[in-house]
């Protein structure tokens, strides 16, 4: 069994920072679960174009409000506590946090991320073999 504490993990290299977001990777590829699990904070007012070409991602909003644009341009869905979205088509998307407060999200990636991935210029995360 693996037991980890979010606040302890924040003090380690599991806490990854990028422009407009930071993420605590509670489970990584090295944990051999077949997925990774992250608690991600989207900073207030951030606008994040993303395109996970090599990963499926599921995101559950715990706190905060914002929107997700499905495609670019595409349909816009409001996101708040209790909303889940799943990028089952490797969908290009833009996540926007409303100004005033951050969004806190629980995220699962398949295949799992390995540790310190941040977005490449095309909005994707590299597969391990590509980034090696
Ligand atoms: C919600 C989202 O996709 N945020 C970007 C960061 C990502 N969740 C991560 O690497 O933890």
PDB file of N, CA and C in Angstrom, residues 19-98:
ATOM      1  N   UNK A  19       3.842  27.929 -15.667  1.00  0.00           N
ATOM      2  CA  UNK A  19       3.142  29.206 -15.805  1.00  0.00           C
ATOM      3  C   UNK A  19       1.631  28.995 -15.689  1.00  0.00           C
ATOM      4  N   UNK A  20       1.023  29.556 -14.672  1.00  0.00           N
ATOM      5  CA  UNK A  20      -0.422  29.486 -14.506  1.00  0.00           C
ATOM      6  C   UNK A  20      -0.920  28.298 -13.704  1.00  0.00           C
ATOM      7  N   UNK A  21      -0.024  27.379 -13.338  1.00  0.00           N
ATOM      8  CA  UNK A  21      -0.455  26.205 -12.558  1.00  0.00           C
ATOM      9  C   UNK A  21       0.708  25.610 -11.788  1.00  0.00           C
ATOM     10  N   UNK A  22       0.374  24.874 -10.752  1.00  0.00           N
ATOM     11  CA  UNK A  22       1.356  24.004 -10.107  1.00  0.00           C
ATOM     12  C   UNK A  22       0.649  22.715  -9.728  1.00  0.00           C
ATOM     13  N   UNK A  23       1.425  21.658  -9.558  1.00  0.00           N
ATOM     14  CA  UNK A  23       0.809  20.343  -9.436  1.00  0.00           C
ATOM     15  C   UNK A  23       1.636  19.461  -8.511  1.00  0.00           C
ATOM     16  N   UNK A  24       0.959  18.791  -7.608  1.00  0.00           N
ATOM     17  CA  UNK A  24       1.620  17.828  -6.726  1.00  0.00           C
ATOM     18  C   UNK A  24       1.313  16.441  -7.276  1.00  0.00           C
ATOM     19  N   UNK A  25       2.346  15.760  -7.728  1.00  0.00           N
ATOM     20  CA  UNK A  25       2.180  14.432  -8.347  1.00  0.00           C
ATOM     21  C   UNK A  25       2.262  13.359  -7.261  1.00  0.00           C
ATOM     22  N   UNK A  26       1.083  12.967  -6.781  1.00  0.00           N
ATOM     23  CA  UNK A  26       1.029  12.025  -5.653  1.00  0.00           C
ATOM     24  C   UNK A  26       1.352  10.600  -6.074  1.00  0.00           C
ATOM     25  N   UNK A  27       1.013  10.251  -7.311  1.00  0.00           N
ATOM     26  CA  UNK A  27       1.396   8.948  -7.867  1.00  0.00           C
ATOM     27  C   UNK A  27       2.055   9.192  -9.216  1.00  0.00           C
ATOM     28  N   UNK A  28       3.153   8.501  -9.467  1.00  0.00           N
ATOM     29  CA  UNK A  28       3.897   8.633 -10.718  1.00  0.00           C
ATOM     30  C   UNK A  28       4.092   7.263 -11.354  1.00  0.00           C
ATOM     31  N   UNK A  29       4.636   7.269 -12.551  1.00  0.00           N
ATOM     32  CA  UNK A  29       4.905   6.001 -13.253  1.00  0.00           C
ATOM     33  C   UNK A  29       5.680   5.028 -12.369  1.00  0.00           C
ATOM     34  N   UNK A  30       6.631   5.558 -11.617  1.00  0.00           N
ATOM     35  CA  UNK A  30       7.492   4.697 -10.786  1.00  0.00           C
ATOM     36  C   UNK A  30       6.705   3.962  -9.699  1.00  0.00           C
ATOM     37  N   UNK A  31       5.478   4.415  -9.419  1.00  0.00           N
ATOM     38  CA  UNK A  31       4.648   3.717  -8.442  1.00  0.00           C
ATOM     39  C   UNK A  31       3.951   2.494  -9.033  1.00  0.00           C
ATOM     40  N   UNK A  32       4.053   2.345 -10.370  1.00  0.00           N
ATOM     41  CA  UNK A  32       3.594   1.127 -11.068  1.00  0.00           C
ATOM     42  C   UNK A  32       2.100   0.851 -10.866  1.00  0.00           C
ATOM     43  N   UNK A  33       1.298   1.913 -10.915  1.00  0.00           N
ATOM     44  CA  UNK A  33      -0.156   1.748 -10.832  1.00  0.00           C
ATOM     45  C   UNK A  33      -0.805   1.783 -12.226  1.00  0.00           C
ATOM     46  N   UNK A  34      -0.032   2.169 -13.250  1.00  0.00           N
ATOM     47  CA  UNK A  34      -0.592   2.268 -14.593  1.00  0.00           C
ATOM     48  C   UNK A  34      -1.206   3.620 -14.890  1.00  0.00           C
ATOM     49  N   UNK A  35      -1.256   4.498 -13.900  1.00  0.00           N
ATOM     50  CA  UNK A  35      -1.745   5.874 -14.085  1.00  0.00           C
ATOM     51  C   UNK A  35      -0.993   6.751 -13.105  1.00  0.00           C
ATOM     52  N   UNK A  36      -1.037   8.076 -13.323  1.00  0.00           N
ATOM     53  CA  UNK A  36      -0.525   9.000 -12.306  1.00  0.00           C
ATOM     54  C   UNK A  36      -1.691   9.811 -11.763  1.00  0.00           C
ATOM     55  N   UNK A  37      -1.504  10.314 -10.551  1.00  0.00           N
ATOM     56  CA  UNK A  37      -2.571  11.033  -9.843  1.00  0.00           C
ATOM     57  C   UNK A  37      -1.974  12.316  -9.269  1.00  0.00           C
ATOM     58  N   UNK A  38      -2.600  13.434  -9.620  1.00  0.00           N
ATOM     59  CA  UNK A  38      -2.042  14.736  -9.268  1.00  0.00           C
ATOM     60  C   UNK A  38      -3.114  15.609  -8.611  1.00  0.00           C
ATOM     61  N   UNK A  39      -2.712  16.447  -7.688  1.00  0.00           N
ATOM     62  CA  UNK A  39      -3.570  17.529  -7.223  1.00  0.00           C
ATOM     63  C   UNK A  39      -2.989  18.820  -7.805  1.00  0.00           C
ATOM     64  N   UNK A  40      -3.739  19.396  -8.725  1.00  0.00           N
ATOM     65  CA  UNK A  40      -3.259  20.531  -9.511  1.00  0.00           C
ATOM     66  C   UNK A  40      -4.016  21.793  -9.114  1.00  0.00           C
ATOM     67  N   UNK A  41      -3.277  22.882  -8.956  1.00  0.00           N
ATOM     68  CA  UNK A  41      -3.883  24.188  -8.707  1.00  0.00           C
ATOM     69  C   UNK A  41      -3.733  25.028  -9.968  1.00  0.00           C
ATOM     70  N   UNK A  42      -4.864  25.496 -10.498  1.00  0.00           N
ATOM     71  CA  UNK A  42      -4.861  26.411 -11.638  1.00  0.00           C
ATOM     72  C   UNK A  42      -4.958  27.817 -11.058  1.00  0.00           C
ATOM     73  N   UNK A  43      -3.989  28.630 -11.324  1.00  0.00           N
ATOM     74  CA  UNK A  43      -3.932  29.940 -10.679  1.00  0.00           C
ATOM     75  C   UNK A  43      -5.075  30.837 -11.168  1.00  0.00           C
ATOM     76  N   UNK A  44      -5.550  31.704 -10.266  1.00  0.00           N
ATOM     77  CA  UNK A  44      -6.678  32.589 -10.592  1.00  0.00           C
ATOM     78  C   UNK A  44      -6.386  33.358 -11.874  1.00  0.00           C
ATOM     79  N   UNK A  45      -7.340  33.358 -12.796  1.00  0.00           N
ATOM     80  CA  UNK A  45      -7.217  34.125 -14.034  1.00  0.00           C
ATOM     81  C   UNK A  45      -6.366  33.463 -15.105  1.00  0.00           C
ATOM     82  N   UNK A  46      -5.837  32.271 -14.834  1.00  0.00           N
ATOM     83  CA  UNK A  46      -4.960  31.617 -15.822  1.00  0.00           C
ATOM     84  C   UNK A  46      -5.762  31.141 -17.026  1.00  0.00           C
ATOM     85  N   UNK A  47      -5.125  31.182 -18.186  1.00  0.00           N
ATOM     86  CA  UNK A  47      -5.699  30.634 -19.426  1.00  0.00           C
ATOM     87  C   UNK A  47      -4.672  29.659 -19.979  1.00  0.00           C
ATOM     88  N   UNK A  48      -5.043  28.368 -20.051  1.00  0.00           N
ATOM     89  CA  UNK A  48      -4.067  27.317 -20.369  1.00  0.00           C
ATOM     90  C   UNK A  48      -4.510  26.522 -21.589  1.00  0.00           C
ATOM     91  N   UNK A  49      -3.932  26.797 -22.767  1.00  0.00           N
ATOM     92  CA  UNK A  49      -4.184  25.936 -23.930  1.00  0.00           C
ATOM     93  C   UNK A  49      -3.378  24.652 -23.779  1.00  0.00           C
ATOM     94  N   UNK A  50      -4.049  23.514 -23.940  1.00  0.00           N
ATOM     95  CA  UNK A  50      -3.361  22.227 -23.743  1.00  0.00           C
ATOM     96  C   UNK A  50      -3.812  21.234 -24.804  1.00  0.00           C
ATOM     97  N   UNK A  51      -2.948  20.274 -25.057  1.00  0.00           N
ATOM     98  CA  UNK A  51      -3.289  19.227 -26.030  1.00  0.00           C
ATOM     99  C   UNK A  51      -2.460  17.995 -25.696  1.00  0.00           C
ATOM    100  N   UNK A  52      -3.028  17.118 -24.877  1.00  0.00           N
ATOM    101  CA  UNK A  52      -2.307  15.916 -24.459  1.00  0.00           C
ATOM    102  C   UNK A  52      -2.437  14.860 -25.550  1.00  0.00           C
ATOM    103  N   UNK A  53      -1.538  14.938 -26.528  1.00  0.00           N
ATOM    104  CA  UNK A  53      -1.618  14.055 -27.695  1.00  0.00           C
ATOM    105  C   UNK A  53      -1.278  12.608 -27.350  1.00  0.00           C
ATOM    106  N   UNK A  54      -0.533  12.423 -26.259  1.00  0.00           N
ATOM    107  CA  UNK A  54      -0.014  11.086 -25.927  1.00  0.00           C
ATOM    108  C   UNK A  54      -0.620  10.525 -24.648  1.00  0.00           C
ATOM    109  N   UNK A  55      -1.514  11.278 -24.020  1.00  0.00           N
ATOM    110  CA  UNK A  55      -2.064  10.868 -22.726  1.00  0.00           C
ATOM    111  C   UNK A  55      -3.577  11.086 -22.735  1.00  0.00           C
ATOM    112  N   UNK A  56      -4.291  10.216 -22.010  1.00  0.00           N
ATOM    113  CA  UNK A  56      -5.666  10.512 -21.612  1.00  0.00           C
ATOM    114  C   UNK A  56      -5.602  11.162 -20.237  1.00  0.00           C
ATOM    115  N   UNK A  57      -6.466  12.163 -20.020  1.00  0.00           N
ATOM    116  CA  UNK A  57      -6.503  12.819 -18.713  1.00  0.00           C
ATOM    117  C   UNK A  57      -7.954  12.949 -18.257  1.00  0.00           C
ATOM    118  N   UNK A  58      -8.172  12.681 -16.987  1.00  0.00           N
ATOM    119  CA  UNK A  58      -9.460  12.908 -16.340  1.00  0.00           C
ATOM    120  C   UNK A  58      -9.226  13.928 -15.228  1.00  0.00           C
ATOM    121  N   UNK A  59     -10.115  14.912 -15.127  1.00  0.00           N
ATOM    122  CA  UNK A  59      -9.939  16.008 -14.168  1.00  0.00           C
ATOM    123  C   UNK A  59     -11.232  16.195 -13.378  1.00  0.00           C
ATOM    124  N   UNK A  60     -11.127  16.236 -12.063  1.00  0.00           N
ATOM    125  CA  UNK A  60     -12.281  16.481 -11.176  1.00  0.00           C
ATOM    126  C   UNK A  60     -12.019  17.778 -10.405  1.00  0.00           C
ATOM    127  N   UNK A  61     -12.960  18.711 -10.495  1.00  0.00           N
ATOM    128  CA  UNK A  61     -12.793  20.004  -9.817  1.00  0.00           C
ATOM    129  C   UNK A  61     -13.251  19.892  -8.357  1.00  0.00           C
ATOM    130  N   UNK A  62     -12.324  20.223  -7.457  1.00  0.00           N
ATOM    131  CA  UNK A  62     -12.612  20.196  -6.019  1.00  0.00           C
ATOM    132  C   UNK A  62     -13.026  21.581  -5.529  1.00  0.00           C
ATOM    133  N   UNK A  63     -12.319  22.595  -6.000  1.00  0.00           N
ATOM    134  CA  UNK A  63     -12.569  23.977  -5.540  1.00  0.00           C
ATOM    135  C   UNK A  63     -12.378  24.933  -6.700  1.00  0.00           C
ATOM    136  N   UNK A  64     -13.064  26.076  -6.634  1.00  0.00           N
ATOM    137  CA  UNK A  64     -12.854  27.133  -7.620  1.00  0.00           C
ATOM    138  C   UNK A  64     -13.764  26.965  -8.823  1.00  0.00           C
ATOM    139  N   UNK A  65     -13.826  27.997  -9.650  1.00  0.00           N
ATOM    140  CA  UNK A  65     -14.683  27.962 -10.829  1.00  0.00           C
ATOM    141  C   UNK A  65     -13.930  28.496 -12.038  1.00  0.00           C
ATOM    142  N   UNK A  66     -14.360  28.012 -13.198  1.00  0.00           N
ATOM    143  CA  UNK A  66     -13.742  28.422 -14.452  1.00  0.00           C
ATOM    144  C   UNK A  66     -14.485  27.770 -15.595  1.00  0.00           C
ATOM    145  N   UNK A  67     -13.763  27.567 -16.711  1.00  0.00           N
ATOM    146  CA  UNK A  67     -14.406  26.957 -17.874  1.00  0.00           C
ATOM    147  C   UNK A  67     -13.388  26.140 -18.636  1.00  0.00           C
ATOM    148  N   UNK A  68     -13.946  25.235 -19.457  1.00  0.00           N
ATOM    149  CA  UNK A  68     -13.092  24.498 -20.386  1.00  0.00           C
ATOM    150  C   UNK A  68     -13.673  24.637 -21.780  1.00  0.00           C
ATOM    151  N   UNK A  69     -12.811  25.011 -22.718  1.00  0.00           N
ATOM    152  CA  UNK A  69     -13.198  25.108 -24.124  1.00  0.00           C
ATOM    153  C   UNK A  69     -12.741  23.843 -24.817  1.00  0.00           C
ATOM    154  N   UNK A  70     -13.695  23.130 -25.403  1.00  0.00           N
ATOM    155  CA  UNK A  70     -13.453  21.847 -26.067  1.00  0.00           C
ATOM    156  C   UNK A  70     -13.116  22.124 -27.523  1.00  0.00           C
ATOM    157  N   UNK A  71     -11.826  22.086 -27.858  1.00  0.00           N
ATOM    158  CA  UNK A  71     -11.376  22.493 -29.185  1.00  0.00           C
ATOM    159  C   UNK A  71     -10.948  23.939 -29.139  1.00  0.00           C
ATOM    160  N   UNK A  72     -10.435  24.437 -30.251  1.00  0.00           N
ATOM    161  CA  UNK A  72      -9.935  25.816 -30.263  1.00  0.00           C
ATOM    162  C   UNK A  72     -10.153  26.408 -31.651  1.00  0.00           C
ATOM    163  N   UNK A  73     -11.277  27.134 -31.909  1.00  0.00           N
ATOM    164  CA  UNK A  73     -12.329  27.421 -30.931  1.00  0.00           C
ATOM    165  C   UNK A  73     -13.282  26.239 -30.813  1.00  0.00           C
ATOM    166  N   UNK A  74     -14.042  26.226 -29.688  1.00  0.00           N
ATOM    167  CA  UNK A  74     -14.968  25.127 -29.487  1.00  0.00           C
ATOM    168  C   UNK A  74     -15.993  25.463 -28.431  1.00  0.00           C
ATOM    169  N   UNK A  75     -16.771  24.454 -28.076  1.00  0.00           N
ATOM    170  CA  UNK A  75     -17.838  24.623 -27.085  1.00  0.00           C
ATOM    171  C   UNK A  75     -17.227  24.893 -25.706  1.00  0.00           C
ATOM    172  N   UNK A  76     -17.846  25.815 -24.963  1.00  0.00           N
ATOM    173  CA  UNK A  76     -17.327  26.165 -23.639  1.00  0.00           C
ATOM    174  C   UNK A  76     -18.254  25.596 -22.574  1.00  0.00           C
ATOM    175  N   UNK A  77     -17.666  24.879 -21.606  1.00  0.00           N
ATOM    176  CA  UNK A  77     -18.413  24.292 -20.491  1.00  0.00           C
ATOM    177  C   UNK A  77     -17.946  24.956 -19.200  1.00  0.00           C
ATOM    178  N   UNK A  78     -18.881  25.313 -18.329  1.00  0.00           N
ATOM    179  CA  UNK A  78     -18.497  25.826 -17.009  1.00  0.00           C
ATOM    180  C   UNK A  78     -18.012  24.665 -16.138  1.00  0.00           C
ATOM    181  N   UNK A  79     -17.000  24.954 -15.339  1.00  0.00           N
ATOM    182  CA  UNK A  79     -16.407  23.959 -14.439  1.00  0.00           C
ATOM    183  C   UNK A  79     -16.460  24.504 -13.019  1.00  0.00           C
ATOM    184  N   UNK A  80     -16.929  23.688 -12.085  1.00  0.00           N
ATOM    185  CA  UNK A  80     -16.948  24.081 -10.677  1.00  0.00           C
ATOM    186  C   UNK A  80     -16.827  22.841  -9.818  1.00  0.00           C
ATOM    187  N   UNK A  81     -16.878  23.010  -8.511  1.00  0.00           N
ATOM    188  CA  UNK A  81     -16.745  21.863  -7.614  1.00  0.00           C
ATOM    189  C   UNK A  81     -17.768  20.779  -7.964  1.00  0.00           C
ATOM    190  N   UNK A  82     -17.272  19.554  -8.171  1.00  0.00           N
ATOM    191  CA  UNK A  82     -18.151  18.442  -8.527  1.00  0.00           C
ATOM    192  C   UNK A  82     -18.153  18.117  -9.998  1.00  0.00           C
ATOM    193  N   UNK A  83     -17.590  19.005 -10.850  1.00  0.00           N
ATOM    194  CA  UNK A  83     -17.554  18.725 -12.289  1.00  0.00           C
ATOM    195  C   UNK A  83     -16.327  17.899 -12.638  1.00  0.00           C
ATOM    196  N   UNK A  84     -16.529  16.918 -13.514  1.00  0.00           N
ATOM    197  CA  UNK A  84     -15.433  16.100 -14.052  1.00  0.00           C
ATOM    198  C   UNK A  84     -15.401  16.291 -15.556  1.00  0.00           C
ATOM    199  N   UNK A  85     -14.203  16.376 -16.136  1.00  0.00           N
ATOM    200  CA  UNK A  85     -14.087  16.228 -17.589  1.00  0.00           C
ATOM    201  C   UNK A  85     -13.006  15.203 -17.891  1.00  0.00           C
ATOM    202  N   UNK A  86     -13.215  14.473 -18.976  1.00  0.00           N
ATOM    203  CA  UNK A  86     -12.284  13.422 -19.385  1.00  0.00           C
ATOM    204  C   UNK A  86     -11.907  13.666 -20.837  1.00  0.00           C
ATOM    205  N   UNK A  87     -10.623  13.758 -21.105  1.00  0.00           N
ATOM    206  CA  UNK A  87     -10.122  14.026 -22.455  1.00  0.00           C
ATOM    207  C   UNK A  87      -9.896  12.680 -23.139  1.00  0.00           C
ATOM    208  N   UNK A  88     -11.025  12.051 -23.514  1.00  0.00           N
ATOM    209  CA  UNK A  88     -10.967  10.673 -24.022  1.00  0.00           C
ATOM    210  C   UNK A  88     -10.594  10.602 -25.488  1.00  0.00           C
ATOM    211  N   UNK A  89     -10.531  11.768 -26.157  1.00  0.00           N
ATOM    212  CA  UNK A  89     -10.158  11.814 -27.578  1.00  0.00           C
ATOM    213  C   UNK A  89      -8.834  12.563 -27.749  1.00  0.00           C
ATOM    214  N   UNK A  90      -8.032  12.613 -26.707  1.00  0.00           N
ATOM    215  CA  UNK A  90      -6.807  13.448 -26.728  1.00  0.00           C
ATOM    216  C   UNK A  90      -7.165  14.871 -27.175  1.00  0.00           C
ATOM    217  N   UNK A  91      -8.284  15.363 -26.658  1.00  0.00           N
ATOM    218  CA  UNK A  91      -8.874  16.609 -27.137  1.00  0.00           C
ATOM    219  C   UNK A  91      -7.977  17.826 -26.875  1.00  0.00           C
ATOM    220  N   UNK A  92      -7.836  18.642 -27.896  1.00  0.00           N
ATOM    221  CA  UNK A  92      -7.242  19.964 -27.683  1.00  0.00           C
ATOM    222  C   UNK A  92      -8.228  20.768 -26.831  1.00  0.00           C
ATOM    223  N   UNK A  93      -7.756  21.555 -25.867  1.00  0.00           N
ATOM    224  CA  UNK A  93      -8.673  22.283 -24.991  1.00  0.00           C
ATOM    225  C   UNK A  93      -7.997  23.501 -24.383  1.00  0.00           C
ATOM    226  N   UNK A  94      -8.821  24.416 -23.894  1.00  0.00           N
ATOM    227  CA  UNK A  94      -8.301  25.586 -23.171  1.00  0.00           C
ATOM    228  C   UNK A  94      -9.025  25.642 -21.829  1.00  0.00           C
ATOM    229  N   UNK A  95      -8.257  25.567 -20.751  1.00  0.00           N
ATOM    230  CA  UNK A  95      -8.809  25.655 -19.397  1.00  0.00           C
ATOM    231  C   UNK A  95      -8.607  27.085 -18.889  1.00  0.00           C
ATOM    232  N   UNK A  96      -9.674  27.679 -18.389  1.00  0.00           N
ATOM    233  CA  UNK A  96      -9.592  29.052 -17.877  1.00  0.00           C
ATOM    234  C   UNK A  96     -10.125  29.083 -16.455  1.00  0.00           C
ATOM    235  N   UNK A  97      -9.329  29.616 -15.539  1.00  0.00           N
ATOM    236  CA  UNK A  97      -9.789  29.835 -14.169  1.00  0.00           C
ATOM    237  C   UNK A  97     -10.355  31.246 -14.080  1.00  0.00           C
ATOM    238  N   UNK A  98     -11.515  31.387 -13.471  1.00  0.00           N
ATOM    239  CA  UNK A  98     -12.064  32.727 -13.273  1.00  0.00           C
ATOM    240  C   UNK A  98     -11.093  33.548 -12.418  1.00  0.00           C
TER     241      UNK A  98
END
